[in-house]
mmCIF file of C-alpha atoms and ligand atoms in Angstrom:
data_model
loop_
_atom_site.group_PDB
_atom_site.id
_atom_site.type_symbol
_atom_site.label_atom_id
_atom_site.label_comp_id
_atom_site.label_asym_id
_atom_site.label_seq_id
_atom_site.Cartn_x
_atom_site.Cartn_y
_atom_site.Cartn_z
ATOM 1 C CA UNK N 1 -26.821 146.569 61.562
ATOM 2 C CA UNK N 2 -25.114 148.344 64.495
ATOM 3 C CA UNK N 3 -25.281 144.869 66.341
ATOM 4 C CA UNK N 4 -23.261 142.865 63.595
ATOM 5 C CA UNK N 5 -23.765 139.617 64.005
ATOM 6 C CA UNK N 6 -25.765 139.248 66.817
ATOM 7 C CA UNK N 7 -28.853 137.482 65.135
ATOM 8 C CA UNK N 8 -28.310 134.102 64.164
ATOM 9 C CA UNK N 9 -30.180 134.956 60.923
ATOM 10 C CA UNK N 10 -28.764 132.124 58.442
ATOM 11 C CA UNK N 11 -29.284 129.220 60.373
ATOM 12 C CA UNK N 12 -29.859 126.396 58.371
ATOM 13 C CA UNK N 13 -28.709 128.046 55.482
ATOM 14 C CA UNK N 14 -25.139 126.854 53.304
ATOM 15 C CA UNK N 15 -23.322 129.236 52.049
ATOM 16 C CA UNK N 16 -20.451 129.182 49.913
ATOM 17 C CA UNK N 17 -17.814 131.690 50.031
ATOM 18 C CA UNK N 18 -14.540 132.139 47.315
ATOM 19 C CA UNK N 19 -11.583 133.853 48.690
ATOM 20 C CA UNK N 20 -8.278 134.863 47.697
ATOM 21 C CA UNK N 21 -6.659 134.857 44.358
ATOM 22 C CA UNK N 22 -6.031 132.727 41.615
ATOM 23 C CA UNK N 23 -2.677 131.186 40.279
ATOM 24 C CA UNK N 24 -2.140 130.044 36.909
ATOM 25 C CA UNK N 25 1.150 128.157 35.821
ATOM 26 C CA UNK N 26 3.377 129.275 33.420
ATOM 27 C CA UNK N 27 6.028 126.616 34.389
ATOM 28 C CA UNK N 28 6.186 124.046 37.456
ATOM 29 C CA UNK N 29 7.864 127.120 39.741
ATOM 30 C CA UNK N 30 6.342 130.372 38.218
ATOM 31 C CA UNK N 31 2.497 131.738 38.272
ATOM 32 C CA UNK N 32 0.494 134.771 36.837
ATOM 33 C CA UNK N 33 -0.884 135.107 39.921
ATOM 34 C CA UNK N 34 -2.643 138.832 41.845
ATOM 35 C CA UNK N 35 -2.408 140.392 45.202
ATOM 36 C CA UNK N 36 -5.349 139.727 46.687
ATOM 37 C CA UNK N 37 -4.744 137.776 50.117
ATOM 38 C CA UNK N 38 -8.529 136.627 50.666
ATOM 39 C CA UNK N 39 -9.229 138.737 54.034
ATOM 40 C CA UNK N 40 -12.496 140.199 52.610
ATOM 41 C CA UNK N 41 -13.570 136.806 51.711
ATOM 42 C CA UNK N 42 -12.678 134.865 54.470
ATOM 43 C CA UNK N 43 -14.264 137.689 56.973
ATOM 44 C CA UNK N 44 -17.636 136.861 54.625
ATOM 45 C CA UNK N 45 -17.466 133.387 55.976
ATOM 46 C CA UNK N 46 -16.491 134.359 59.300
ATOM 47 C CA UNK N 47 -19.321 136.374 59.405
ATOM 48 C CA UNK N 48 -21.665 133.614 58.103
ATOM 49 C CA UNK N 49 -20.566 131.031 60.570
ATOM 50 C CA UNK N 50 -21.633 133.944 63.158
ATOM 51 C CA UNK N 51 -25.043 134.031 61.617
ATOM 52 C CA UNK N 52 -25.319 130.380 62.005
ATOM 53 C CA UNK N 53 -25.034 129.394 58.462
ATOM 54 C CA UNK N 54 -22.557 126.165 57.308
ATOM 55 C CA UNK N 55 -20.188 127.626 55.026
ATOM 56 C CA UNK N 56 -17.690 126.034 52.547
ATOM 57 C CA UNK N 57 -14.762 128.062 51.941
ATOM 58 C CA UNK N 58 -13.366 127.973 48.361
ATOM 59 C CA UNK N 59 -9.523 129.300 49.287
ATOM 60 C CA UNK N 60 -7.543 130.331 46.549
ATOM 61 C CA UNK N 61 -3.811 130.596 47.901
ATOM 62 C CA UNK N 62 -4.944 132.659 51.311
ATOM 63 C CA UNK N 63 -2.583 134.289 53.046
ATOM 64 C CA UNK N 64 -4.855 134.367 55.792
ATOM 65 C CA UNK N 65 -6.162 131.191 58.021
ATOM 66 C CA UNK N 66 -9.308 130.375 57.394
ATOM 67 C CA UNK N 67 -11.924 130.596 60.099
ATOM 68 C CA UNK N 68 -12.503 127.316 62.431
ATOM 69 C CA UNK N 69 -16.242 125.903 61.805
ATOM 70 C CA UNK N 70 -15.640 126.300 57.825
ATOM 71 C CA UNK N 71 -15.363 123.897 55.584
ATOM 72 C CA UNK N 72 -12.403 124.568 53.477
ATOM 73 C CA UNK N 73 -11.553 123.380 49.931
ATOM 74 C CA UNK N 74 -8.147 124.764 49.349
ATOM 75 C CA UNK N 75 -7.755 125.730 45.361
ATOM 76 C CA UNK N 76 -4.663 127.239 43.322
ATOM 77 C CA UNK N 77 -6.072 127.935 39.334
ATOM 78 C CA UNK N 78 -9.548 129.569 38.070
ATOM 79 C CA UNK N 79 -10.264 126.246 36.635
ATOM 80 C CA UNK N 80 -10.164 124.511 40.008
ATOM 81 C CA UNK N 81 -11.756 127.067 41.795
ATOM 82 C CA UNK N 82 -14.808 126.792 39.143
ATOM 83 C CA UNK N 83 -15.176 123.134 39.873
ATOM 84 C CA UNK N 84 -14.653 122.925 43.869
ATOM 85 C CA UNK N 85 -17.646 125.835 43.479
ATOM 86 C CA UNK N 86 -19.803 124.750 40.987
ATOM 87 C CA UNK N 87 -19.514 121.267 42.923
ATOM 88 C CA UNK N 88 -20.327 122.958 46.412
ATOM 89 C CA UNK N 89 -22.719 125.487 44.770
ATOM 90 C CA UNK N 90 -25.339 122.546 43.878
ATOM 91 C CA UNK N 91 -26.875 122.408 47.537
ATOM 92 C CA UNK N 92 -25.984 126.222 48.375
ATOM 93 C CA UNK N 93 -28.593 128.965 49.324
ATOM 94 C CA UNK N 94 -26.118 131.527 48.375
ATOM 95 C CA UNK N 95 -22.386 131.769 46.558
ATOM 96 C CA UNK N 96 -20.329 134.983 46.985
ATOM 97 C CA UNK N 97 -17.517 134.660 44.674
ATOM 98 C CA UNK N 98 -15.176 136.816 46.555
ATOM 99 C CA UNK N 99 -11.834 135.408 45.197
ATOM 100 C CA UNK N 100 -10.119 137.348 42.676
ATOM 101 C CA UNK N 101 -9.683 134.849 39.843
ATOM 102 C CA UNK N 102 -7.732 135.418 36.888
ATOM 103 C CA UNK N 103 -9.178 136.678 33.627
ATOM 104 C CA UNK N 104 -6.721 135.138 31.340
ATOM 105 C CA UNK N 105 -3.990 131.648 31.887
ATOM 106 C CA UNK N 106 -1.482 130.577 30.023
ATOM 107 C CA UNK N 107 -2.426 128.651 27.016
ATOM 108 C CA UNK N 108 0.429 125.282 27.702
ATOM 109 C CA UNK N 109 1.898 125.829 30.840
ATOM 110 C CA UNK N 110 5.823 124.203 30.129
ATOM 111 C CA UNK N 111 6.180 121.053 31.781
ATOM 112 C CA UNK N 112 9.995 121.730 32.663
ATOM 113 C CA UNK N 113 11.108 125.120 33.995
ATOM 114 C CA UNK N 114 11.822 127.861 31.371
ATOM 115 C CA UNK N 115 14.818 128.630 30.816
ATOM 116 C CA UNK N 116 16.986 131.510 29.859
ATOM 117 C CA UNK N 117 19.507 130.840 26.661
ATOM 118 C CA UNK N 118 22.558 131.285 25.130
ATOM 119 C CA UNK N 119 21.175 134.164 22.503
ATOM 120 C CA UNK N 120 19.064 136.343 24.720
ATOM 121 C CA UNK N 121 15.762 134.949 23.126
ATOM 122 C CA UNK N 122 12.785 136.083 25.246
ATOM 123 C CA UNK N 123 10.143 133.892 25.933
ATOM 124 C CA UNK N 124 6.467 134.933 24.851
ATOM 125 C CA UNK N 125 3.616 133.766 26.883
ATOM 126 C CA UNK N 126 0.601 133.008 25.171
ATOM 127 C CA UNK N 127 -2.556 133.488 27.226
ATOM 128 C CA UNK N 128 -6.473 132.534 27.242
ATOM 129 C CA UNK N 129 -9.205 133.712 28.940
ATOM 130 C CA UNK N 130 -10.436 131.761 31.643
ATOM 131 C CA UNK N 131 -14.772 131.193 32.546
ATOM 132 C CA UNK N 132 -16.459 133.497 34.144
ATOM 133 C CA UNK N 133 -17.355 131.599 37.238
ATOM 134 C CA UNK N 134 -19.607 134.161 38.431
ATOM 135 C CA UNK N 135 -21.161 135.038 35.326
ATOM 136 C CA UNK N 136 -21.944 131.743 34.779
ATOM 137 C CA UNK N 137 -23.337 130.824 38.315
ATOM 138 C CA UNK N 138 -25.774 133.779 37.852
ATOM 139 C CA UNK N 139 -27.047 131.820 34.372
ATOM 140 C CA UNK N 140 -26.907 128.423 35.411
ATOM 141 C CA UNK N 141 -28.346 128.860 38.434
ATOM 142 C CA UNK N 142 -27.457 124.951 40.124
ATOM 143 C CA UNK N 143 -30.362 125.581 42.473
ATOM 144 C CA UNK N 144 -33.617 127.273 42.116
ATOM 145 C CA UNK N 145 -33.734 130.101 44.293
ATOM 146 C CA UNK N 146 -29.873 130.420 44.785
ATOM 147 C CA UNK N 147 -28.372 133.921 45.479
ATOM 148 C CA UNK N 148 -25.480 134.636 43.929
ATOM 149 C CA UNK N 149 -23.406 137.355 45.141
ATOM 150 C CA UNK N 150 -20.403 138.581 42.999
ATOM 151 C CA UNK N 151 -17.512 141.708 44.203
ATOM 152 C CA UNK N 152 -15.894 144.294 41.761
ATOM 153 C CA UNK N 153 -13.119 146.146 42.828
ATOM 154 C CA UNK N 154 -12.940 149.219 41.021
ATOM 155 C CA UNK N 155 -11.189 152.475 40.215
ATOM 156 C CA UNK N 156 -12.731 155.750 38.884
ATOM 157 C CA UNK N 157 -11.095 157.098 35.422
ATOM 158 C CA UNK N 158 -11.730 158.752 32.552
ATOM 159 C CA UNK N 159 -14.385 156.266 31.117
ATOM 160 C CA UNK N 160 -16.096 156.647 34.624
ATOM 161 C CA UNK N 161 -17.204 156.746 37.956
ATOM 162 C CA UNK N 162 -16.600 153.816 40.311
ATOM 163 C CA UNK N 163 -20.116 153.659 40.392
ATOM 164 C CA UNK N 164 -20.602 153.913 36.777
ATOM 165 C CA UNK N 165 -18.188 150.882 36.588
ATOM 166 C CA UNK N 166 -19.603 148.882 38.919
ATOM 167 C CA UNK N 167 -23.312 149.305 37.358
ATOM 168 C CA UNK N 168 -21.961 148.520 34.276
ATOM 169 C CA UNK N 169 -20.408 144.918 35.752
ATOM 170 C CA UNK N 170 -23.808 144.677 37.613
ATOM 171 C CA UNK N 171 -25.938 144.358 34.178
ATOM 172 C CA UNK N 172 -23.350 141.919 32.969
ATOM 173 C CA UNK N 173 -22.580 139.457 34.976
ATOM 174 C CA UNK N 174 -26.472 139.014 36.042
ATOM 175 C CA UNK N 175 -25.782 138.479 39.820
ATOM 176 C CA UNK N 176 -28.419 139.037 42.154
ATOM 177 C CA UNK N 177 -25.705 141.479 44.146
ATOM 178 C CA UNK N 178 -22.542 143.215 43.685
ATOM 179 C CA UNK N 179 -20.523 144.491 45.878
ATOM 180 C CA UNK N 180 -17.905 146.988 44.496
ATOM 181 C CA UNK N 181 -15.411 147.795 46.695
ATOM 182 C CA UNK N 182 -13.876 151.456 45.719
ATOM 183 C CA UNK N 183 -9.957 150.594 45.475
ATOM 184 C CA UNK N 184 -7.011 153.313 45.603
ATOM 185 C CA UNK N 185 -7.056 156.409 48.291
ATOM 186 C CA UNK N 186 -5.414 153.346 51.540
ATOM 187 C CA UNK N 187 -8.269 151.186 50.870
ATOM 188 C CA UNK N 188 -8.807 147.911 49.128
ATOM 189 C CA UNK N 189 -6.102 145.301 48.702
ATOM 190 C CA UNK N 190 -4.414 143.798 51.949
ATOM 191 C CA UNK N 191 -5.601 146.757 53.920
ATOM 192 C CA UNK N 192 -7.759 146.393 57.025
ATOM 193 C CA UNK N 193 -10.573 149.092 56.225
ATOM 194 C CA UNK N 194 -12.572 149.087 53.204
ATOM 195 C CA UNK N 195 -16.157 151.058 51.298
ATOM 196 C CA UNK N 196 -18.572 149.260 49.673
ATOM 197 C CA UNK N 197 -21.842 149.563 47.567
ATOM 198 C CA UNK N 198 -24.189 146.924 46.999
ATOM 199 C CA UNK N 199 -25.680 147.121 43.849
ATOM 200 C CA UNK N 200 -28.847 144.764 42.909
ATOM 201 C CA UNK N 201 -28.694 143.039 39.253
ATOM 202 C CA UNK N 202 -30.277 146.603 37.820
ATOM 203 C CA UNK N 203 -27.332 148.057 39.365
ATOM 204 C CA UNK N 204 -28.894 150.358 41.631
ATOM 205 C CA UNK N 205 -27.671 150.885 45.218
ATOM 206 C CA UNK N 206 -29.152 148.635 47.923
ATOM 207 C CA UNK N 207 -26.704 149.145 50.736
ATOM 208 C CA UNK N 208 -23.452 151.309 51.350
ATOM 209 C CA UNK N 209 -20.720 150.308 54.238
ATOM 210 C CA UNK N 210 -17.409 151.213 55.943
ATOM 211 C CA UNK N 211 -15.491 150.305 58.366
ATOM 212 C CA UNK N 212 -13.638 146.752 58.650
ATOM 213 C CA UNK N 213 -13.687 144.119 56.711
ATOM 214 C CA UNK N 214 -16.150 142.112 59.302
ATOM 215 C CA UNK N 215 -18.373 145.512 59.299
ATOM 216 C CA UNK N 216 -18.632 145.071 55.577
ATOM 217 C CA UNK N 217 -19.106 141.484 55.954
ATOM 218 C CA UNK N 218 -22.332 141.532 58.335
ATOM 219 C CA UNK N 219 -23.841 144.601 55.661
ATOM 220 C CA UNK N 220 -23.463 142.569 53.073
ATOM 221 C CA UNK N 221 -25.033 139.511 55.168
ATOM 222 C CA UNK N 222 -27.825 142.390 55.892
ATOM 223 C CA UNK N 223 -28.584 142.690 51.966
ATOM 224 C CA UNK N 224 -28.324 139.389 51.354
ATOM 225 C CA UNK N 225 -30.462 137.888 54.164
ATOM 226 C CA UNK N 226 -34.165 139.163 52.656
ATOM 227 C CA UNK N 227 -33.633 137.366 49.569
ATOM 228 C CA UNK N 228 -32.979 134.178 50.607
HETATM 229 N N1 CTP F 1 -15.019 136.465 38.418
HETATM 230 C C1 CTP F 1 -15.265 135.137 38.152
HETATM 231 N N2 CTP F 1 -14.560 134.487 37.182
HETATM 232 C C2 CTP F 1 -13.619 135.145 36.454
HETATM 233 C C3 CTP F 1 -13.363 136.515 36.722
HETATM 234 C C4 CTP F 1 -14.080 137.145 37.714
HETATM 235 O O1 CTP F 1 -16.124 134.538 38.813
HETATM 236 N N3 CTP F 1 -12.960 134.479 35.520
HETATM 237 C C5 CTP F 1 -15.830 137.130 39.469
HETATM 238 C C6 CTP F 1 -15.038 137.621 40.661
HETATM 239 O O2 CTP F 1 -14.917 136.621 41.642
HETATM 240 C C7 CTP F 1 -15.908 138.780 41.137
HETATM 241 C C8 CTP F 1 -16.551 139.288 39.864
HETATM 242 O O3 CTP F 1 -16.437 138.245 38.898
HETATM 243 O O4 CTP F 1 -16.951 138.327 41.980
HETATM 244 C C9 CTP F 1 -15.968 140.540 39.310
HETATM 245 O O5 CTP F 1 -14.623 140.357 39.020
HETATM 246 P P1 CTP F 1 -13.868 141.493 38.205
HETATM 247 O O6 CTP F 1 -12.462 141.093 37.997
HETATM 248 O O7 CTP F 1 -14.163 142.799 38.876
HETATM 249 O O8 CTP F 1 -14.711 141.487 36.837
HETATM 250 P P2 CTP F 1 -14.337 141.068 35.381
HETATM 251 O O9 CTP F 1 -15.607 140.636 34.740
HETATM 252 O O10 CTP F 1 -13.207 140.108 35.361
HETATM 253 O O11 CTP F 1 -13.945 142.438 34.702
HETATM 254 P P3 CTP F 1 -12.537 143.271 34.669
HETATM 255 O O12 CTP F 1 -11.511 142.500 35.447
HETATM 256 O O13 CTP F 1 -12.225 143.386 33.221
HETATM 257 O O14 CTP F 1 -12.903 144.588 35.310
HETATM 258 CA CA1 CA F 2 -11.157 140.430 36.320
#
C-alpha cells in the first residue's frame, strides 16, 4: 500500500527468502555463474522482517549485505541452495525463491584447474540440468498450506509478450504467485528501480508495481499476505 510497511502484518509468520545467483564449478577457480546480485531478494526479506515475520535468507553469492534480524544461510551451487531451502522450507508459511539459480551445471567439475596445452586443444564443457527448486516446492508442498512464491524475469520477443511469457511460466511451475519482473529498457538486473506483475498459478494478474526494489517488495508482501 502507499504506507509500505507500516502494518506489522506477518507476525508470527517464517518466511523464507532465496537471493542472488547461483555458481556452479567448472574447476576449483572458475564458475558458470549469472549477474544477478540478490538486491530484489534481499529487499523481500527486508521487507518481511518490517512486517514482523522471521525470515531465513537463502544467499546465493550476494553482492549485497544481508539485512540484520535475518537468518542467513550463505549458499554457492543450485544443489546447495535446494537443500538449505527445502531444509528451511519444512516449518515455512511462505518461500519466495528469488535467487536466480542456474538451469544447467557442469556434469564433473575437474578437480585440478584446467589447463591450456601445447596443441591448442579446446576444452568442451559438458553440462546438466539442475532441479527445479521452485517447481518442485510448488509439488511437494513440505507444509500444508505453504505459499510458494516464484520470480521470472523476462523479455518480450517474437514468440511473445512479457506477459505472455510469464503466464506461460505461471501454469508450469504451479506456484501460488509469480512475479515477473519486465527486464531490458534500464530496469532489471543490478539496477535500483524495477516493474512487476503478479500473476496467480492461472496466470492472471493479481497485482502490478513500480518503483524501488523495497516498493516492489511490500506489493508483493500485499499479494501474498491474504493467502496465508
Ligand atoms: N528456479 C528454480 N530452480 C531452477 C531454476 C529456476 O527454483 N533450477 C526458480 C527461480 O528461482 C525463479 C523461477 O524458478 O523463482 C523462474 O526462474 P526462470 O529462470 O525465470 O525460469 P526457468 O523455468 O528456469 O525458465 P527459463 O530460464 O528457461 O526462462
Ligand atoms: Ca532459468
Amino acid at each position: 500500500g502507499s504506507d509500505a510497511g507500516d502494518e506489522r502484518d506477518l507476525v508470527g509468520r517464517h518466511v523464507v527468502v532465496s537471493a542472488g545467483g547461483t555458481r556452479e564449478p567448472l574447476d576449483p577457480v572458475r564458475f558458470l555463474g549469472n549477474r544477478s546480485s540478490g538486491r530484489q531478494g534481499v529487499a523481500i526479506a527486508e521487507a518481511a522482517l518490517e512486517r514482523g515475520a522471521r525470515v531465513t535468507l537463502v544467499g546465493a553469492n550476494l553482492a549485497v549485505p544481508a539485512p540484520p534480524g535475518a537468518d542467513l544461510v550463505p549458499v554457492e551451487t543450485a544443489a546447495q541452495l535446494r537443500d538449505a531451502v527445502r531444509a528451511a522450507a519444512k516449518d515455512a508459511d511462505v518461500v519466495v525463491m528469488a535467487a536466480a539459480v542456474a538451469d544447467f551445471r557442469p556434469v564433473n567439475p575437474s578437480g585440478a584447474k584446467i589447463k591450456k596445452t601445447a596443441d591448442g586443444a579446446v576444452p568442451t564443457i559438458e553440462l546438466v540440468e539442475t532441479v527445479d527448486v521452485l517447481a518442485e516446492l510448488a509439488r511437494d508442498r513440505l507444509r500444508a498450506g505453504q505459499v510458494v512464491v516464484g520470480f521470472a524475469a523476462e523479455t518480450g520477443d517474437e514468440r511473445g509478450t512479457v506477459l505472455e511469457h510469464g503466464r506461460a511460466k505461471a501454469l508450469r511451475k504451479g506456484a501460488d504467485l509469480l512475479v515477473v519482473n519486465a527486464v531490458g529498457e534500464g530496469l532489471g538486473f543490478g539496477t535500483p528501480d524495477n516493474e512487476v506483475t503478479v500473476l496467480d498459478a492461472e496466470g492472471r494478474p493479481v497485482a502490478t508495481a513500480r518503483g524501488s526494489k523495497r516498493d516492489v517488495a511490500h506489493a508483493v508482501w500485499d499479494a501474498v499476505r491474504p493467502l496465508v
